[in-house]
mmCIF file of C-alpha atoms in Angstrom:
data_model
loop_
_atom_site.group_PDB
_atom_site.id
_atom_site.type_symbol
_atom_site.label_atom_id
_atom_site.label_comp_id
_atom_site.label_asym_id
_atom_site.label_seq_id
_atom_site.Cartn_x
_atom_site.Cartn_y
_atom_site.Cartn_z
ATOM 1 C CA MET A 12 142.080 79.472 52.852
ATOM 2 C CA ILE A 13 138.453 78.631 52.813
ATOM 3 C CA ALA A 14 137.632 77.233 56.244
ATOM 4 C CA THR A 15 134.185 77.147 56.278
ATOM 5 C CA LEU A 16 131.152 77.540 53.713
ATOM 6 C CA GLU A 17 127.536 78.418 54.313
ATOM 7 C CA GLY A 18 124.899 78.803 51.657
ATOM 8 C CA ARG A 19 122.067 77.306 49.845
ATOM 9 C CA VAL A 20 122.163 73.706 48.400
ATOM 10 C CA GLY A 21 122.113 73.964 44.387
ATOM 11 C CA PHE A 22 122.652 70.301 43.767
ATOM 12 C CA LYS A 23 123.377 67.205 45.662
ATOM 13 C CA ASP A 24 124.810 63.819 44.461
ATOM 14 C CA SER A 25 126.297 60.757 46.175
ATOM 15 C CA ASP A 26 129.771 62.175 46.498
ATOM 16 C CA ARG A 27 129.495 66.119 45.851
ATOM 17 C CA ILE A 28 127.391 69.106 46.692
ATOM 18 C CA VAL A 29 127.000 72.459 44.815
ATOM 19 C CA VAL A 30 126.567 75.255 47.515
ATOM 20 C CA LEU A 31 125.347 78.510 46.015
ATOM 21 C CA VAL A 32 127.114 81.537 47.746
ATOM 22 C CA ALA A 33 126.287 84.845 46.479
ATOM 23 C CA GLY A 34 125.413 83.933 43.069
ATOM 24 C CA ILE A 35 128.317 81.561 42.735
ATOM 25 C CA GLY A 36 128.106 77.770 42.847
ATOM 26 C CA LEU A 37 130.859 76.110 44.521
ATOM 27 C CA GLU A 38 131.318 72.301 43.965
ATOM 28 C CA VAL A 39 132.395 70.745 47.266
ATOM 29 C CA LEU A 40 133.413 66.973 47.444
ATOM 30 C CA ALA A 41 132.370 65.346 50.746
ATOM 31 C CA PRO A 42 131.957 61.970 52.374
ATOM 32 C CA PHE A 43 128.750 60.156 52.358
ATOM 33 C CA SER A 44 128.391 60.798 56.113
ATOM 34 C CA THR A 45 128.495 64.498 55.481
ATOM 35 C CA LEU A 46 126.134 64.566 52.539
ATOM 36 C CA GLU A 47 123.621 62.234 54.412
ATOM 37 C CA LYS A 48 123.256 64.968 56.872
ATOM 38 C CA VAL A 49 122.424 67.673 54.499
ATOM 39 C CA THR A 50 118.749 68.192 54.492
ATOM 40 C CA GLY A 51 116.837 71.248 53.545
ATOM 41 C CA ASP A 52 117.944 74.271 51.505
ATOM 42 C CA GLN A 53 120.685 75.595 53.774
ATOM 43 C CA VAL A 54 124.116 74.079 54.516
ATOM 44 C CA PHE A 55 127.208 74.791 56.595
ATOM 45 C CA LEU A 56 130.345 72.880 56.084
ATOM 46 C CA HIS A 57 133.916 72.924 57.384
ATOM 47 C CA THR A 58 136.109 72.914 54.332
ATOM 48 C CA ARG A 59 139.637 72.193 53.091
ATOM 49 C CA LEU A 60 140.921 73.619 49.883
ATOM 50 C CA VAL A 61 143.443 71.334 48.140
ATOM 51 C CA VAL A 62 145.746 72.813 45.707
ATOM 52 C CA ARG A 63 147.348 70.700 43.126
ATOM 53 C CA GLU A 64 149.175 71.614 39.846
ATOM 54 C CA ASP A 65 146.222 70.970 37.626
ATOM 55 C CA SER A 66 143.109 71.698 39.887
ATOM 56 C CA LEU A 67 141.705 73.417 43.053
ATOM 57 C CA THR A 68 139.459 71.087 44.956
ATOM 58 C CA LEU A 69 137.132 71.930 47.725
ATOM 59 C CA TYR A 70 136.301 69.268 50.489
ATOM 60 C CA GLY A 71 133.488 69.625 52.842
ATOM 61 C CA PHE A 72 132.795 68.202 56.291
ATOM 62 C CA ALA A 73 130.035 68.040 58.677
ATOM 63 C CA SER A 74 132.560 68.509 61.657
ATOM 64 C CA GLU A 75 135.818 69.954 62.375
ATOM 65 C CA ALA A 76 137.008 66.442 63.614
ATOM 66 C CA GLU A 77 136.268 64.893 60.212
ATOM 67 C CA ARG A 78 138.175 67.612 58.558
ATOM 68 C CA ASP A 79 141.172 67.218 60.842
ATOM 69 C CA LEU A 80 141.135 63.655 60.325
ATOM 70 C CA PHE A 81 141.149 64.211 56.445
ATOM 71 C CA ASP A 82 144.137 66.585 57.056
ATOM 72 C CA SER A 83 146.010 63.733 58.929
ATOM 73 C CA PHE A 84 145.158 61.145 56.152
ATOM 74 C CA ILE A 85 146.356 63.164 53.331
ATOM 75 C CA LYS A 86 149.733 63.774 55.241
ATOM 76 C CA ILE A 87 150.296 59.964 54.970
ATOM 77 C CA SER A 88 152.473 59.102 52.074
ATOM 78 C CA GLY A 89 150.208 57.207 49.398
ATOM 79 C CA ILE A 90 147.079 58.467 50.754
ATOM 80 C CA GLY A 91 145.318 61.139 48.691
ATOM 81 C CA PRO A 92 142.373 63.231 49.005
ATOM 82 C CA LYS A 93 140.044 60.831 47.214
ATOM 83 C CA LEU A 94 141.123 57.956 49.359
ATOM 84 C CA ALA A 95 140.838 59.908 52.360
ATOM 85 C CA ILE A 96 137.194 60.779 51.519
ATOM 86 C CA THR A 97 136.625 57.103 50.897
ATOM 87 C CA ILE A 98 137.810 56.253 54.241
ATOM 88 C CA LEU A 99 135.406 58.877 55.737
ATOM 89 C CA SER A 100 132.570 57.688 53.788
ATOM 90 C CA SER A 101 133.163 54.194 54.901
ATOM 91 C CA LEU A 102 134.002 54.804 58.705
ATOM 92 C CA SER A 103 132.798 57.378 61.269
ATOM 93 C CA VAL A 104 135.521 59.316 63.223
ATOM 94 C CA ASP A 105 134.747 57.061 66.151
ATOM 95 C CA ASN A 106 135.438 53.908 63.885
ATOM 96 C CA VAL A 107 138.916 55.290 62.888
ATOM 97 C CA ARG A 108 139.706 56.202 66.472
ATOM 98 C CA GLY A 109 138.949 52.877 67.769
ATOM 99 C CA ALA A 110 140.891 50.997 64.839
ATOM 100 C CA VAL A 111 143.933 53.207 65.675
ATOM 101 C CA THR A 112 143.770 53.334 69.522
ATOM 102 C CA ASN A 113 142.964 49.405 69.678
ATOM 103 C CA ASP A 114 145.606 48.716 66.969
ATOM 104 C CA ARG A 115 143.084 47.037 64.669
ATOM 105 C CA PRO A 116 144.121 47.925 61.112
ATOM 106 C CA GLU A 117 141.526 45.173 59.847
ATOM 107 C CA ILE A 118 139.002 47.746 60.312
ATOM 108 C CA LEU A 119 140.690 50.196 57.894
ATOM 109 C CA SER A 120 141.273 47.405 55.472
ATOM 110 C CA ARG A 121 137.614 47.005 54.859
ATOM 111 C CA VAL A 122 137.370 50.262 53.150
ATOM 112 C CA PRO A 123 137.771 49.842 49.241
ATOM 113 C CA GLY A 124 141.212 50.677 48.208
ATOM 114 C CA ILE A 125 142.902 50.116 51.398
ATOM 115 C CA GLY A 126 144.877 46.916 51.666
ATOM 116 C CA MET A 127 146.097 45.550 54.998
ATOM 117 C CA LYS A 128 149.643 47.184 54.602
ATOM 118 C CA THR A 129 148.034 50.714 54.019
ATOM 119 C CA ALA A 130 145.737 49.932 56.944
ATOM 120 C CA GLU A 131 148.923 49.140 59.320
ATOM 121 C CA LYS A 132 150.491 52.155 57.971
ATOM 122 C CA ILE A 133 147.577 54.469 58.901
ATOM 123 C CA VAL A 134 147.521 52.876 62.209
ATOM 124 C CA LEU A 135 151.257 53.420 62.788
ATOM 125 C CA GLU A 136 151.203 57.174 61.457
ATOM 126 C CA LEU A 137 148.152 58.289 63.376
ATOM 127 C CA ARG A 138 148.863 56.710 66.700
ATOM 128 C CA ASP A 139 150.911 59.435 68.108
ATOM 129 C CA LYS A 140 148.795 62.239 66.477
ATOM 130 C CA LEU A 141 145.531 60.888 67.372
ATOM 131 C CA ALA A 142 144.979 62.591 70.547
ATOM 132 C CA THR A 143 145.715 66.007 69.282
ATOM 133 C CA VAL A 144 143.654 65.519 65.897
ATOM 134 C CA LEU A 145 140.561 64.167 67.464
ATOM 135 C CA ASP A 146 140.511 66.019 70.597
ATOM 136 C CA SER A 147 137.329 67.781 69.393
ATOM 137 C CA ALA A 148 135.392 64.621 68.869
ATOM 138 C CA PRO A 149 133.648 62.766 71.683
ATOM 139 C CA PHE A 150 134.921 59.239 72.045
ATOM 140 C CA ASP A 151 132.111 56.594 71.959
ATOM 141 C CA ASP A 152 132.753 53.823 74.148
ATOM 142 C CA ALA A 153 130.691 51.462 71.981
ATOM 143 C CA SER A 154 133.055 52.147 68.938
ATOM 144 C CA THR A 155 134.624 48.772 69.363
ATOM 145 C CA ILE A 156 131.427 46.847 69.499
ATOM 146 C CA ASN A 157 130.079 48.917 66.536
ATOM 147 C CA ALA A 158 133.259 47.949 64.721
ATOM 148 C CA ASP A 159 132.323 44.240 65.442
ATOM 149 C CA VAL A 160 128.928 44.773 64.231
ATOM 150 C CA ILE A 161 130.208 46.352 61.024
ATOM 151 C CA ASP A 162 132.475 43.054 60.472
ATOM 152 C CA ALA A 163 129.436 40.940 61.050
ATOM 153 C CA LEU A 164 127.414 42.876 58.655
ATOM 154 C CA THR A 165 130.050 42.926 55.843
ATOM 155 C CA ALA A 166 130.502 39.259 56.466
ATOM 156 C CA LEU A 167 126.906 38.772 55.649
ATOM 157 C CA GLY A 168 127.449 40.621 52.216
ATOM 158 C CA TYR A 169 126.485 43.940 52.999
ATOM 159 C CA SER A 170 128.836 46.961 51.875
ATOM 160 C CA VAL A 171 130.862 48.839 54.348
ATOM 161 C CA ILE A 172 128.637 51.840 53.628
ATOM 162 C CA GLU A 173 125.530 50.062 54.227
ATOM 163 C CA ALA A 174 126.826 48.528 57.475
ATOM 164 C CA GLN A 175 127.965 51.933 58.814
ATOM 165 C CA THR A 176 124.539 53.517 57.918
ATOM 166 C CA ALA A 177 122.833 50.708 59.780
ATOM 167 C CA VAL A 178 125.253 51.240 62.892
ATOM 168 C CA GLN A 179 124.811 55.146 62.940
ATOM 169 C CA ALA A 180 120.800 54.433 62.781
ATOM 170 C CA LEU A 181 120.816 52.317 65.917
ATOM 171 C CA PRO A 182 119.029 54.014 68.757
ATOM 172 C CA LEU A 183 120.939 55.605 71.588
ATOM 173 C CA ASP A 184 119.401 53.234 73.979
ATOM 174 C CA ALA A 185 120.514 50.221 72.129
ATOM 175 C CA PRO A 186 121.971 47.264 74.143
ATOM 176 C CA GLU A 187 125.796 47.016 74.442
ATOM 177 C CA ASP A 188 126.149 43.441 73.358
ATOM 178 C CA GLU A 189 126.956 42.700 69.828
ATOM 179 C CA GLU A 190 124.370 40.112 69.139
ATOM 180 C CA SER A 191 121.536 42.653 69.815
ATOM 181 C CA ARG A 192 123.237 45.499 67.859
ATOM 182 C CA VAL A 193 123.532 42.974 64.854
ATOM 183 C CA PHE A 194 119.863 42.206 65.163
ATOM 184 C CA LEU A 195 118.739 45.949 65.210
ATOM 185 C CA ALA A 196 121.100 46.736 62.409
ATOM 186 C CA LEU A 197 119.441 43.893 60.252
ATOM 187 C CA GLN A 198 115.980 45.217 61.311
ATOM 188 C CA TYR A 199 117.081 48.718 59.841
ATOM 189 C CA LEU A 200 118.331 47.107 56.694
ATOM 190 C CA GLY A 201 115.230 45.464 56.271
ATOM 191 C CA VAL A 202 115.934 41.878 56.833
#
């Protein structure tokens, strides 16, 4: 099993990165949030190797919490690795945690490829496992407010990824009310 990977960045795209290790280029599929954090020549990723009948695919993550959540997603019937990566590209670990703990499947249903039925299934399946899966990730008290901000931005026509990026770019000292956070996110988006 390949648990981590460290090497030089050979190539980076919107959904994958090639990491050069000892003269070998390893293709790693990764969520947008992880690829966004890759800057410079060197990279360190927490990985999961998924073995299928016709392929060996390596998935990479910026944190162990993301990798553990990926593992939990692919254990749910009907959710494969690609959909799990799509979820992690669209929502942060805190947003998923907030959706599950607050019983808000509508947050998950905004992810492309996830309908309300699948979102409800994810919430139901992860509810009991969430405490152990996400113990290593600190809980963000603002995650519910951030989910509401993402709702507002997607209602204004922005994609989930654009909204998520704008929320992640909010300053640490941003006000805790939804209206101010939406205003700051719109400023980030150039409105």
